[in-house]
Structures are given as C-alpha cells and as structure tokens.
Amino acid sequence: MSARSFGARAVRSATLRRIALVLLLVLLYQVWLGVQAVGKAEPGIGDAPDERGRFDVDVVLGFQPERYHFLKLQDHGRVAGTTDTTVHLRGVSPAGVDALAREYWIESLAVPDSDA
C-alpha cells in the first residue's frame, strides 16, 4: 500500500476526521489561553523574591472565589486571605505566575500592597 492511497483513505475516514477536529479544537483553545494570558501580570511582580526565588501575588477575580478556586490557587502558592474578589497568595514561583495567567477565570495578577 502506498502512502498516497493511505492518505486518501484517511481523508475519507469519518473517525480520523473527528480526531483531527478534536485535535484542532484543543490546539486553538491552547493558543487562546496563551494569547489571553499576555498582559495579565502587572509590572513589578517578582521584583522582590525571597531566598527561594518566590514572591507574593494578588490574584484578582471578577467574582467571589469559591472552594474550587482556592484549591486551584493552592497549586501555585499559599493562600494568605482574601479581600473582596482578590486572593492573596504567598510563595509563588515564576512558573506559577505563568500558570496562573493562563487560567481563563483570573482577571489579573497584581503586586500586593506593602501594607497588606
């Protein structure tokens, strides 16, 4: 069987077309997450890391956080409290900031106030 006849059969296969469509949708969703993450992190985040290279971040949401959100945020740092729709995280790594910025339900990442 030649590669050309295999390709022609693959194009006619409904199952392979469905798989290709699902892969395309997943790829488009990942691209969208990356694009919307740009600019979420306020300038100055990470300017004052601790001895382990971690820092504090305020996670701004557009709603009151629920248990699910706290559990997801704890994957990236310690929850130190909330103020309205802002969750205060401590001990966040640079990779954690990148991961948080990719979450569609997070509006922005801010530098905590020094008096907070």
PDB file of C-alpha atoms in Angstrom:
ATOM      1  CA  MET A   1       0.000   0.000   0.000  1.00  0.00           C
ATOM      2  CA  SER A   2       1.435   3.378  -0.960  1.00  0.00           C
ATOM      3  CA  ALA A   3       1.458   6.462   1.243  1.00  0.00           C
ATOM      4  CA  ARG A   4      -0.824   8.222  -1.217  1.00  0.00           C
ATOM      5  CA  SER A   5      -3.569   5.566  -1.004  1.00  0.00           C
ATOM      6  CA  PHE A   6      -3.263   5.524   2.801  1.00  0.00           C
ATOM      7  CA  GLY A   7      -3.686   9.328   2.866  1.00  0.00           C
ATOM      8  CA  ALA A   8      -6.717   9.145   0.593  1.00  0.00           C
ATOM      9  CA  ARG A   9      -8.314   6.527   2.826  1.00  0.00           C
ATOM     10  CA  ALA A  10      -7.535   8.587   5.912  1.00  0.00           C
ATOM     11  CA  VAL A  11      -9.261  11.665   4.447  1.00  0.00           C
ATOM     12  CA  ARG A  12     -12.378   9.601   3.767  1.00  0.00           C
ATOM     13  CA  SER A  13     -12.425   8.122   7.277  1.00  0.00           C
ATOM     14  CA  ALA A  14     -15.036   9.808   9.461  1.00  0.00           C
ATOM     15  CA  THR A  15     -13.242   8.687  12.630  1.00  0.00           C
ATOM     16  CA  LEU A  16      -9.938  10.240  11.580  1.00  0.00           C
ATOM     17  CA  ARG A  17     -11.693  13.466  10.580  1.00  0.00           C
ATOM     18  CA  ARG A  18     -13.307  13.629  14.038  1.00  0.00           C
ATOM     19  CA  ILE A  19      -9.958  13.034  15.736  1.00  0.00           C
ATOM     20  CA  ALA A  20      -8.366  15.750  13.609  1.00  0.00           C
ATOM     21  CA  LEU A  21     -11.199  18.148  14.504  1.00  0.00           C
ATOM     22  CA  VAL A  22     -10.797  17.466  18.238  1.00  0.00           C
ATOM     23  CA  LEU A  23      -7.025  17.985  17.982  1.00  0.00           C
ATOM     24  CA  LEU A  24      -7.578  21.251  16.120  1.00  0.00           C
ATOM     25  CA  LEU A  25     -10.048  22.481  18.761  1.00  0.00           C
ATOM     26  CA  VAL A  26      -7.625  21.610  21.586  1.00  0.00           C
ATOM     27  CA  LEU A  27      -4.823  23.427  19.767  1.00  0.00           C
ATOM     28  CA  LEU A  28      -6.997  26.511  19.199  1.00  0.00           C
ATOM     29  CA  TYR A  29      -8.032  26.516  22.881  1.00  0.00           C
ATOM     30  CA  GLN A  30      -4.379  26.373  23.989  1.00  0.00           C
ATOM     31  CA  VAL A  31      -3.497  29.241  21.652  1.00  0.00           C
ATOM     32  CA  TRP A  32      -6.411  31.275  23.034  1.00  0.00           C
ATOM     33  CA  LEU A  33      -5.234  30.621  26.629  1.00  0.00           C
ATOM     34  CA  GLY A  34      -1.739  31.814  25.707  1.00  0.00           C
ATOM     35  CA  VAL A  35      -2.995  34.952  23.955  1.00  0.00           C
ATOM     36  CA  GLN A  36      -5.361  35.988  26.745  1.00  0.00           C
ATOM     37  CA  ALA A  37      -2.602  35.417  29.343  1.00  0.00           C
ATOM     38  CA  VAL A  38      -0.451  38.171  27.846  1.00  0.00           C
ATOM     39  CA  GLY A  39      -0.666  41.303  29.937  1.00  0.00           C
ATOM     40  CA  LYS A  40      -2.455  39.734  32.918  1.00  0.00           C
ATOM     41  CA  ALA A  41       0.587  40.073  35.168  1.00  0.00           C
ATOM     42  CA  GLU A  42       1.154  43.603  36.433  1.00  0.00           C
ATOM     43  CA  PRO A  43       4.667  45.034  36.027  1.00  0.00           C
ATOM     44  CA  GLY A  44       6.678  44.536  39.204  1.00  0.00           C
ATOM     45  CA  ILE A  45       5.531  41.016  40.017  1.00  0.00           C
ATOM     46  CA  GLY A  46       8.585  39.083  41.136  1.00  0.00           C
ATOM     47  CA  ASP A  47      10.774  42.150  41.714  1.00  0.00           C
ATOM     48  CA  ALA A  48      11.351  41.189  45.379  1.00  0.00           C
ATOM     49  CA  PRO A  49      11.786  37.396  45.542  1.00  0.00           C
ATOM     50  CA  ASP A  50      12.621  35.621  48.792  1.00  0.00           C
ATOM     51  CA  GLU A  51      15.679  33.386  49.248  1.00  0.00           C
ATOM     52  CA  ARG A  52      13.938  30.581  47.321  1.00  0.00           C
ATOM     53  CA  GLY A  53      13.059  32.868  44.409  1.00  0.00           C
ATOM     54  CA  ARG A  54       9.369  33.042  45.293  1.00  0.00           C
ATOM     55  CA  PHE A  55       7.199  36.090  45.876  1.00  0.00           C
ATOM     56  CA  ASP A  56       3.733  37.323  46.815  1.00  0.00           C
ATOM     57  CA  VAL A  57       0.985  37.808  44.230  1.00  0.00           C
ATOM     58  CA  ASP A  58      -2.555  39.154  44.473  1.00  0.00           C
ATOM     59  CA  VAL A  59      -4.913  37.213  42.199  1.00  0.00           C
ATOM     60  CA  VAL A  60      -7.792  39.413  41.056  1.00  0.00           C
ATOM     61  CA  LEU A  61     -11.008  37.628  40.102  1.00  0.00           C
ATOM     62  CA  GLY A  62     -14.209  39.063  38.678  1.00  0.00           C
ATOM     63  CA  PHE A  63     -16.302  37.229  41.287  1.00  0.00           C
ATOM     64  CA  GLN A  64     -16.202  35.933  44.853  1.00  0.00           C
ATOM     65  CA  PRO A  65     -13.851  32.915  44.991  1.00  0.00           C
ATOM     66  CA  GLU A  66     -15.269  29.528  45.889  1.00  0.00           C
ATOM     67  CA  ARG A  67     -13.679  26.328  47.184  1.00  0.00           C
ATOM     68  CA  TYR A  68     -12.634  25.223  43.677  1.00  0.00           C
ATOM     69  CA  HIS A  69     -10.708  28.449  43.095  1.00  0.00           C
ATOM     70  CA  PHE A  70      -8.892  28.228  46.426  1.00  0.00           C
ATOM     71  CA  LEU A  71      -7.871  24.640  45.702  1.00  0.00           C
ATOM     72  CA  LYS A  72      -6.573  25.556  42.237  1.00  0.00           C
ATOM     73  CA  LEU A  73      -4.690  28.577  43.578  1.00  0.00           C
ATOM     74  CA  GLN A  74      -3.061  26.446  46.279  1.00  0.00           C
ATOM     75  CA  ASP A  75      -1.311  24.528  43.492  1.00  0.00           C
ATOM     76  CA  HIS A  76       0.813  27.658  42.974  1.00  0.00           C
ATOM     77  CA  GLY A  77       1.189  29.213  46.426  1.00  0.00           C
ATOM     78  CA  ARG A  78      -0.180  29.585  49.953  1.00  0.00           C
ATOM     79  CA  VAL A  79      -3.474  31.408  50.329  1.00  0.00           C
ATOM     80  CA  ALA A  80      -2.976  34.183  52.867  1.00  0.00           C
ATOM     81  CA  GLY A  81      -6.503  35.553  52.761  1.00  0.00           C
ATOM     82  CA  THR A  82      -8.960  37.392  50.571  1.00  0.00           C
ATOM     83  CA  THR A  83     -10.202  40.926  50.103  1.00  0.00           C
ATOM     84  CA  ASP A  84     -13.480  41.065  48.166  1.00  0.00           C
ATOM     85  CA  THR A  85     -12.585  39.414  44.836  1.00  0.00           C
ATOM     86  CA  THR A  86      -8.810  39.345  45.397  1.00  0.00           C
ATOM     87  CA  VAL A  87      -6.976  36.290  46.737  1.00  0.00           C
ATOM     88  CA  HIS A  88      -3.592  36.937  48.357  1.00  0.00           C
ATOM     89  CA  LEU A  89      -1.030  34.242  47.514  1.00  0.00           C
ATOM     90  CA  ARG A  90       2.389  33.821  49.121  1.00  0.00           C
ATOM     91  CA  GLY A  91       5.358  31.803  47.893  1.00  0.00           C
ATOM     92  CA  VAL A  92       4.528  31.847  44.173  1.00  0.00           C
ATOM     93  CA  SER A  93       7.252  30.810  41.715  1.00  0.00           C
ATOM     94  CA  PRO A  94       7.804  32.428  38.302  1.00  0.00           C
ATOM     95  CA  ALA A  95       6.354  29.287  36.700  1.00  0.00           C
ATOM     96  CA  GLY A  96       3.330  29.639  38.989  1.00  0.00           C
ATOM     97  CA  VAL A  97       2.729  33.171  37.702  1.00  0.00           C
ATOM     98  CA  ASP A  98       2.794  31.861  34.135  1.00  0.00           C
ATOM     99  CA  ALA A  99       0.343  29.076  35.022  1.00  0.00           C
ATOM    100  CA  LEU A 100      -1.978  31.469  36.847  1.00  0.00           C
ATOM    101  CA  ALA A 101      -2.001  33.885  33.911  1.00  0.00           C
ATOM    102  CA  ARG A 102      -3.231  31.076  31.654  1.00  0.00           C
ATOM    103  CA  GLU A 103      -6.335  30.452  33.795  1.00  0.00           C
ATOM    104  CA  TYR A 104      -9.265  31.994  31.943  1.00  0.00           C
ATOM    105  CA  TRP A 105     -11.175  32.808  35.156  1.00  0.00           C
ATOM    106  CA  ILE A 106      -8.404  35.010  36.563  1.00  0.00           C
ATOM    107  CA  GLU A 107      -8.728  38.679  35.571  1.00  0.00           C
ATOM    108  CA  SER A 108      -5.265  39.854  36.568  1.00  0.00           C
ATOM    109  CA  LEU A 109      -2.228  39.289  38.767  1.00  0.00           C
ATOM    110  CA  ALA A 110      -1.154  42.247  40.887  1.00  0.00           C
ATOM    111  CA  VAL A 111       1.716  43.208  43.165  1.00  0.00           C
ATOM    112  CA  PRO A 112       0.393  43.160  46.747  1.00  0.00           C
ATOM    113  CA  ASP A 113       0.191  46.446  48.635  1.00  0.00           C
ATOM    114  CA  SER A 114       3.088  46.784  51.050  1.00  0.00           C
ATOM    115  CA  ASP A 115       0.669  47.355  53.948  1.00  0.00           C
ATOM    116  CA  ALA A 116      -1.395  44.226  53.217  1.00  0.00           C
TER     117      ALA A 116
END
